Tab-separated table of C-alpha atoms and ligand atoms in Angstrom:
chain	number	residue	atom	x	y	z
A	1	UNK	CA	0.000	0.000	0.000
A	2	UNK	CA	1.425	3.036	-1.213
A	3	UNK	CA	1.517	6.530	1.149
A	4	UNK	CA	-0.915	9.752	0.144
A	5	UNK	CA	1.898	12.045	-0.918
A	6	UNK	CA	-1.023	15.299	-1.493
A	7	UNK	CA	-4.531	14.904	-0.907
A	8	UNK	CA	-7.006	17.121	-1.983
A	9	UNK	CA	-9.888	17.441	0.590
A	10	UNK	CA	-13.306	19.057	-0.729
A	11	UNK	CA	-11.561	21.477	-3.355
A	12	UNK	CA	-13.921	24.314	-4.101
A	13	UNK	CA	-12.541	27.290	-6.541
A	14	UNK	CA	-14.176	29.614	-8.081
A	15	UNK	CA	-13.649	32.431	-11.081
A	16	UNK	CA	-15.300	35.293	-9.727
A	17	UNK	CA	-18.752	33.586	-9.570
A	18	UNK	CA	-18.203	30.688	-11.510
A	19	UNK	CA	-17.378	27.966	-9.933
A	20	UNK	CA	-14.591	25.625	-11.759
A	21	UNK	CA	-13.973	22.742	-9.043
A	22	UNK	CA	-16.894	21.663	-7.047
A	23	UNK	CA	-15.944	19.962	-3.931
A	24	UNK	CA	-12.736	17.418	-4.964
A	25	UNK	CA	-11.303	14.640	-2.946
A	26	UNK	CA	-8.359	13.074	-4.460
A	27	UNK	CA	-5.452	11.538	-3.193
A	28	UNK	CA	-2.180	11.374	-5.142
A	29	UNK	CA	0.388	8.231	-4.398
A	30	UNK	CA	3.583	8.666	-4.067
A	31	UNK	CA	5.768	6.711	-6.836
A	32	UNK	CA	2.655	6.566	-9.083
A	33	UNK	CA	1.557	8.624	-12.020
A	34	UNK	CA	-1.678	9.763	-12.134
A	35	UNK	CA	-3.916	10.990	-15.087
A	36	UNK	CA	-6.270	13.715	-15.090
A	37	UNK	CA	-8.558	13.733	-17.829
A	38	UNK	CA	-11.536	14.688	-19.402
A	39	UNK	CA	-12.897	17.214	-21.843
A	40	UNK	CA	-11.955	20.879	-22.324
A	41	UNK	CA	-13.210	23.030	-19.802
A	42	UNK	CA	-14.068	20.432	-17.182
A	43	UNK	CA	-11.344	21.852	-14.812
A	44	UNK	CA	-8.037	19.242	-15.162
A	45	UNK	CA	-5.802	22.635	-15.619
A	46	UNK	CA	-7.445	23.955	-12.824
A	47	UNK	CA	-7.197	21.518	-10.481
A	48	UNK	CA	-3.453	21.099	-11.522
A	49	UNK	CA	-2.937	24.447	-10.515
A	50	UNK	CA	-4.271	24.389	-6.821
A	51	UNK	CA	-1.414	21.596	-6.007
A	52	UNK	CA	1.105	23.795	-6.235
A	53	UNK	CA	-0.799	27.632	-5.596
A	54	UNK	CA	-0.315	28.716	-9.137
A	55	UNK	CA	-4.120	29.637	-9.187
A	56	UNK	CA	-2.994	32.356	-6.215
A	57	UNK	CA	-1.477	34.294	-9.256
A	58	UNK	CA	-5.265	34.935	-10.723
A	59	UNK	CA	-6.880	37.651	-8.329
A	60	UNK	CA	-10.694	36.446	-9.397
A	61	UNK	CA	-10.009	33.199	-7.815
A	62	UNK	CA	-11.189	31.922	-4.468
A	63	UNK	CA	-10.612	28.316	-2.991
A	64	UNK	CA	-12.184	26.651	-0.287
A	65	UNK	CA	-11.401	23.467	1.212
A	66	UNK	CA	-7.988	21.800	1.994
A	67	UNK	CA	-4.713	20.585	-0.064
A	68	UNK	CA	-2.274	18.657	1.997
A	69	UNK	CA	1.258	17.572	1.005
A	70	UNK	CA	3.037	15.319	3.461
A	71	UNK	CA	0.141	16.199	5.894
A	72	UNK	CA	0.798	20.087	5.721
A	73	UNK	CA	-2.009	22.319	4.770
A	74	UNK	CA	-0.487	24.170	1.633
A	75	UNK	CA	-2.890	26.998	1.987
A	76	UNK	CA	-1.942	27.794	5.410
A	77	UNK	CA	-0.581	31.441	5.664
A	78	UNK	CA	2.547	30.557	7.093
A	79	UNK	CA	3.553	28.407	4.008
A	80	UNK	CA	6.506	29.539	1.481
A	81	UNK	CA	4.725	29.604	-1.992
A	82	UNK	CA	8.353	29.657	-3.757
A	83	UNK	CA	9.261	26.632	-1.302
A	84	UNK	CA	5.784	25.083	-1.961
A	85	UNK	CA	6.279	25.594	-6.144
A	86	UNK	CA	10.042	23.757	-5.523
A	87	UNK	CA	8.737	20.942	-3.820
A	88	UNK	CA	5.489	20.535	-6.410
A	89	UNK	CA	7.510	21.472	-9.481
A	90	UNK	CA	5.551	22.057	-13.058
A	91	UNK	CA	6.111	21.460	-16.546
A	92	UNK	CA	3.538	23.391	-19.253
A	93	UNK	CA	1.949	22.544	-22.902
A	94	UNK	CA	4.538	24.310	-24.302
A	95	UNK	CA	8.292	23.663	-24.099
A	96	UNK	CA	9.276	26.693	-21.956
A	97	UNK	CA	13.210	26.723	-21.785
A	98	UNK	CA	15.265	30.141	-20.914
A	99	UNK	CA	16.570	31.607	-23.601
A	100	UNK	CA	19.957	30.461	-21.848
A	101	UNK	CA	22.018	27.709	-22.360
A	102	UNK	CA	21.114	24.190	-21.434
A	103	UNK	CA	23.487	24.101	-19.039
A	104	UNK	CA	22.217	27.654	-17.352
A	105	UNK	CA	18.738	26.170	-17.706
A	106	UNK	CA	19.337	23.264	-15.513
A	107	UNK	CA	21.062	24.613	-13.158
A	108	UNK	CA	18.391	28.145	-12.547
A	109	UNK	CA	16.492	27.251	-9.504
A	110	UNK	CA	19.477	25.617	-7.499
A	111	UNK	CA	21.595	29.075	-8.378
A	112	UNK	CA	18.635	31.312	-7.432
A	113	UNK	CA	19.200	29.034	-4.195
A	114	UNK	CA	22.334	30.142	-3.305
A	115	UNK	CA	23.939	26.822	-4.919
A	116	UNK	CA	27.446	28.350	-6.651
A	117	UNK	CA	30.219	25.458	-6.645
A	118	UNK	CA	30.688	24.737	-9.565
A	119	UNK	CA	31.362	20.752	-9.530
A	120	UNK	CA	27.636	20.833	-7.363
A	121	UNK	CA	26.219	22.023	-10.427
A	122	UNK	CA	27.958	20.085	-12.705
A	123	UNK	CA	26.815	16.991	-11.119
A	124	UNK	CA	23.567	18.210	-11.096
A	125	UNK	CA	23.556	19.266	-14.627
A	126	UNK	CA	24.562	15.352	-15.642
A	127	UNK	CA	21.900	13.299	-13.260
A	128	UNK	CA	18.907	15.618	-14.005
A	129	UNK	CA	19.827	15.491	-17.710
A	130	UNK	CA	20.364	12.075	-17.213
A	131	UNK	CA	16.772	11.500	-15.324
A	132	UNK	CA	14.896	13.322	-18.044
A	133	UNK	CA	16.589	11.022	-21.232
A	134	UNK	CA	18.410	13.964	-22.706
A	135	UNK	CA	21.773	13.543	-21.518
A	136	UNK	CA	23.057	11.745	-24.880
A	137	UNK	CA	21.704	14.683	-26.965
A	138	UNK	CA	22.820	17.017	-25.562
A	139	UNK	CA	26.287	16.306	-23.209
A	140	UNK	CA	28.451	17.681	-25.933
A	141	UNK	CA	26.513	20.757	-26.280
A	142	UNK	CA	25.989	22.052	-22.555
A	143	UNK	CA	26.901	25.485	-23.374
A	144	UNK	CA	24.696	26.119	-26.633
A	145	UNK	CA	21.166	27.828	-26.621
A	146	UNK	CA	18.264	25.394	-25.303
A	147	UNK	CA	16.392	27.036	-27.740
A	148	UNK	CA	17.650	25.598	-30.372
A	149	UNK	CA	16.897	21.911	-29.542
A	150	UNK	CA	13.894	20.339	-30.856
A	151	UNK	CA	10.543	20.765	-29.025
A	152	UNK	CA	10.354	17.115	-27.809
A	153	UNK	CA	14.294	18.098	-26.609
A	154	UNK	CA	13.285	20.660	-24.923
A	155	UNK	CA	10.110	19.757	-23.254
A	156	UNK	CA	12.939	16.800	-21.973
A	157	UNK	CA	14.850	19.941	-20.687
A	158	UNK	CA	12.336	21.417	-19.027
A	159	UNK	CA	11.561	18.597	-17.089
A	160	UNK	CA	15.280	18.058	-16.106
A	161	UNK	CA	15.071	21.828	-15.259
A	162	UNK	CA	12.218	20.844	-12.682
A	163	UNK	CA	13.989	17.421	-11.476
A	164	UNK	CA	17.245	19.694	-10.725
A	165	UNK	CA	15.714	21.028	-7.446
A	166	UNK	CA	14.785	17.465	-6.178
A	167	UNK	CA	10.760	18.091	-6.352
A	168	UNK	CA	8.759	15.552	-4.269
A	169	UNK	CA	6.097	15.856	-6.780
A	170	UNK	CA	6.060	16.803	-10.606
A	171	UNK	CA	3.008	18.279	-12.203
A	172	UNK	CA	2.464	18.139	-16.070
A	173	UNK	CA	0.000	20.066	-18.032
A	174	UNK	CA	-0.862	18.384	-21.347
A	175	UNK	CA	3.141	17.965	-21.667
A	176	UNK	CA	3.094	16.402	-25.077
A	177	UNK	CA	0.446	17.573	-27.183
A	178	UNK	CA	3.224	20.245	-28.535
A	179	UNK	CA	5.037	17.339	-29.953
A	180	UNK	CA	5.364	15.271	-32.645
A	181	UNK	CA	4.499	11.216	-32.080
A	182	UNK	CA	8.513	10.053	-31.679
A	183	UNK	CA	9.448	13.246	-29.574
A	184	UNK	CA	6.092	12.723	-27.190
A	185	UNK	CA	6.613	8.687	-26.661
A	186	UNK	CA	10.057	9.772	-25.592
A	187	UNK	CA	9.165	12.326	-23.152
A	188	UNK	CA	6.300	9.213	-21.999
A	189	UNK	CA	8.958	7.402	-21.416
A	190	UNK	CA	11.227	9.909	-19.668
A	191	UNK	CA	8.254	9.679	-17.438
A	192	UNK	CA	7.722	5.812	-16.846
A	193	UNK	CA	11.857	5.917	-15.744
A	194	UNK	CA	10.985	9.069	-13.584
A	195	UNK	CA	7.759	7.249	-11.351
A	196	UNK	CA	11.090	4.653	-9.316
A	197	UNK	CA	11.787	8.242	-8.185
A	198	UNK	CA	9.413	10.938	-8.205
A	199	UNK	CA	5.379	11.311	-8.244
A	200	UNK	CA	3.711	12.256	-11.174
A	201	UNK	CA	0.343	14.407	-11.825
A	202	UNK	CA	-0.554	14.660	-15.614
A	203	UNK	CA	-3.351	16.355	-17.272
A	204	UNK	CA	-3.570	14.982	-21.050
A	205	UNK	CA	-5.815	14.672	-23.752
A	206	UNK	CA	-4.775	10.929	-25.075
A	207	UNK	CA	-6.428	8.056	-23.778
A	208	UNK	CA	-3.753	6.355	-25.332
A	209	UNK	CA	-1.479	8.284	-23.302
A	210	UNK	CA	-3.622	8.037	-19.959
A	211	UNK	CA	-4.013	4.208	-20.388
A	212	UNK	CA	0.080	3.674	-21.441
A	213	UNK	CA	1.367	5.256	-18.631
A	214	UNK	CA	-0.558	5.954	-15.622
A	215	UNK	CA	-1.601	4.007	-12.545
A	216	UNK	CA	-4.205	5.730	-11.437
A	217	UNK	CA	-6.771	8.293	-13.083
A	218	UNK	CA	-9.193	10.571	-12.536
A	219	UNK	CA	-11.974	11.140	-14.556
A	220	UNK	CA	-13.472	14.950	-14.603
A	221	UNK	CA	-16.539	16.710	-16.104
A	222	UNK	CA	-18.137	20.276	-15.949
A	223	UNK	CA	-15.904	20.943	-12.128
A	224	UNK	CA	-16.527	17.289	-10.638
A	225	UNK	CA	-14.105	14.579	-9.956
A	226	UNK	CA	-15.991	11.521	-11.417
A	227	UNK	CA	-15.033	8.397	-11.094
A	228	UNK	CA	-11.064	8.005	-9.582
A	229	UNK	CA	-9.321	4.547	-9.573
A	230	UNK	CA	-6.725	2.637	-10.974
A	231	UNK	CA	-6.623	3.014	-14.919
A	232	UNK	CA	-7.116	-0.342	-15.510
A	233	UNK	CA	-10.472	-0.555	-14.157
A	234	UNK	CA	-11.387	3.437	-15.528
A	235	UNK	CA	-10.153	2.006	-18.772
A	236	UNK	CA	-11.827	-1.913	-18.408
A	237	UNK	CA	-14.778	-1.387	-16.710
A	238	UNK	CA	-15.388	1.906	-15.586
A	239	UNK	CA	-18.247	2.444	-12.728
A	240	UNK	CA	-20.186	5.553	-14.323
A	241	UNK	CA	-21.412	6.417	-17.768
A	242	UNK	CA	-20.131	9.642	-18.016
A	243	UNK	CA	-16.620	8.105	-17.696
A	244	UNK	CA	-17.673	4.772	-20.126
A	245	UNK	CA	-18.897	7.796	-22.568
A	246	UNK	CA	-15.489	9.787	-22.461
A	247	UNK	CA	-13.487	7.053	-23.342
A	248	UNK	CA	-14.929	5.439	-25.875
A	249	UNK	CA	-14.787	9.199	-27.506
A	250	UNK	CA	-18.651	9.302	-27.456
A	251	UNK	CA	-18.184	12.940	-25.951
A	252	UNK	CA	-15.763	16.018	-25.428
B	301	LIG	N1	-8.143	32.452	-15.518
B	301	LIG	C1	-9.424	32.110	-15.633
B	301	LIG	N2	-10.402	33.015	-15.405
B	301	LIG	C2	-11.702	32.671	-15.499
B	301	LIG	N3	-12.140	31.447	-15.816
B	301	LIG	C3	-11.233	30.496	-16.054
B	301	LIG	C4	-9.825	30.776	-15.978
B	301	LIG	N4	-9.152	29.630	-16.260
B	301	LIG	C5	-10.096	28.697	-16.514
B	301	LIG	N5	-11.347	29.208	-16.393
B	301	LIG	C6	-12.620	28.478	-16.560
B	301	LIG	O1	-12.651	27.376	-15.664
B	301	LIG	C7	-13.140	26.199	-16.298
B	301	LIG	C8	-12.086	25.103	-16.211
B	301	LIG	O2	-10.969	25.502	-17.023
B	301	LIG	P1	-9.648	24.636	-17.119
B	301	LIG	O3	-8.665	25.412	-17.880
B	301	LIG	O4	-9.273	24.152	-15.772
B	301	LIG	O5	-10.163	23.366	-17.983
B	301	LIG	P2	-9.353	22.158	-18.619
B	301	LIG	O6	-10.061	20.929	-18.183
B	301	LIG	O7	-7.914	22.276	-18.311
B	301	LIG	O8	-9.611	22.372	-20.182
B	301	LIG	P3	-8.644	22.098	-21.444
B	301	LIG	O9	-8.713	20.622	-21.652
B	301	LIG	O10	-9.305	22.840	-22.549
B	301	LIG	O11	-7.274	22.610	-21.108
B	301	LIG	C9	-13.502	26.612	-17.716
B	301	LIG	O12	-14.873	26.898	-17.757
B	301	LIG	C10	-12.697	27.851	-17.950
B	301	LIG	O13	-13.327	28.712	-18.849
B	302	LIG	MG1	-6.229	22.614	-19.474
């Protein structure tokens, strides 16, 4: 039995009025990945977002309820955001690299904290490049632009970029539909060598995606959390008919 790494407890947020989650229990395990999926505008993104406060950046917004990681209430006002955002790291929809070099890229968040000797970050350059599968493209080539890597390279950077601070949990927002079919199976499998090591939240689009590489996921429509289990069974034999409807592509 696997540990509750973050739990969401009775997530309410709202837009102004409108109201985008509507009272969300989920638990994420640690050393699993876990899908979020359903169709556009039922609140996946959103719900992302609350795990690590980057929904505290929108002044409309408003959430009620509680987020827990490691049994600390995230919302709490004596917690670090910037602390909070290292420890829940994030990768986006679009490959998002610093117009620096690779090297400079990987390295950002453990200079910005304080980190400055030089074989510390050289080590940490190799092992994060190495986590995210990008260390054979790219080991000759430290110094040059990360810009000018491919996106599926890239998006690979990024995620070494987030691994290089030692996150307890990694959130990814629809990290592959950017790509091209090789580049995104790499980066899925970047993230089936990452789960011996890290815990994984991913909102995507792709059953095929959802059903190759998570264990667990959770099913969402119009601000509810559906049906939540272990993708086998949402895939197999799902419980509800909203969820049997989504996957079989008969909606959204
Ligand atoms: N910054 C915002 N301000 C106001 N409303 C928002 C904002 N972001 C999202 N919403 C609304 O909240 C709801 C959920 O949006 P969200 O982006 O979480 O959906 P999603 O499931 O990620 O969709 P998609 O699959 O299209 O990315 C939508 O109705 C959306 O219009
Ligand atoms: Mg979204």
């Amino acid at each position: 039995m696997t540990t509750e790494i973050m739990t969401a407890h009775d997530v309410h947020l709202f837009y102004g009025k409108k109201e985008a989650l509507k009272g969300i229990d989920l638990g994420i395990r640690e050393h699993e990945i876990t899908a979020l999926i359903g169709p556009s505008g039922c609140g996946k993104s959103t719900f992302l977002r609350t795990l690590n406060r980057m929904n505290d950046l929108i002044p409309s917004v408003k959430i009620t309820g509680k987020i827990e990681l490691d049994g600390q209430d995230i919302y709490a006002p004596n917690m670090d955001t910037v602390q909070l955002r290292k420890r829940v790291g994030m990768v986006f929809q679009q490959p998002n690299p610093f117009p620096f070099s690779i090297y400079d890229n990987v390295t950002y968040g453990l200079k910005l904290a304080g980190v400055k000797d030089r074989q510390t970050l050289d080590a940490a350059v190799e092992s994060s490049l190495r986590a995210a599968a990008i260390w054979d493209d790219v080991k000759d080539k430290l110094g040059q632009s990360a810009l000018a890597l491919s996106g599926g390279q890239q998006q690979r950077v990024c995620i070494a970029r987030v691994i290089a601070v030692q996150p307890e949990l990694i959130l990814l927002d629809e990290p592959t539909s950017a790509l091209d079919p090789i580049s995104a199976t790499k980066v899925e499998n970047t993230l089936l060598d990452l789960r011996e090591n890290y815990t994984i939240v991913i909102v995507t689009h792709s059953m095929h995606q959802a059903s190759r590489i998570s264990d667990r996921t959770a099913f969402f429509y119009q601000g509810d959390l559906i049906e939540y289990d272990r993708t086998k069974k949402i895939f197999m034999n799902p419980t509800h008919q909203e969820t049997e409807d989504y996957i079989s592509g008969r909606f959204g």
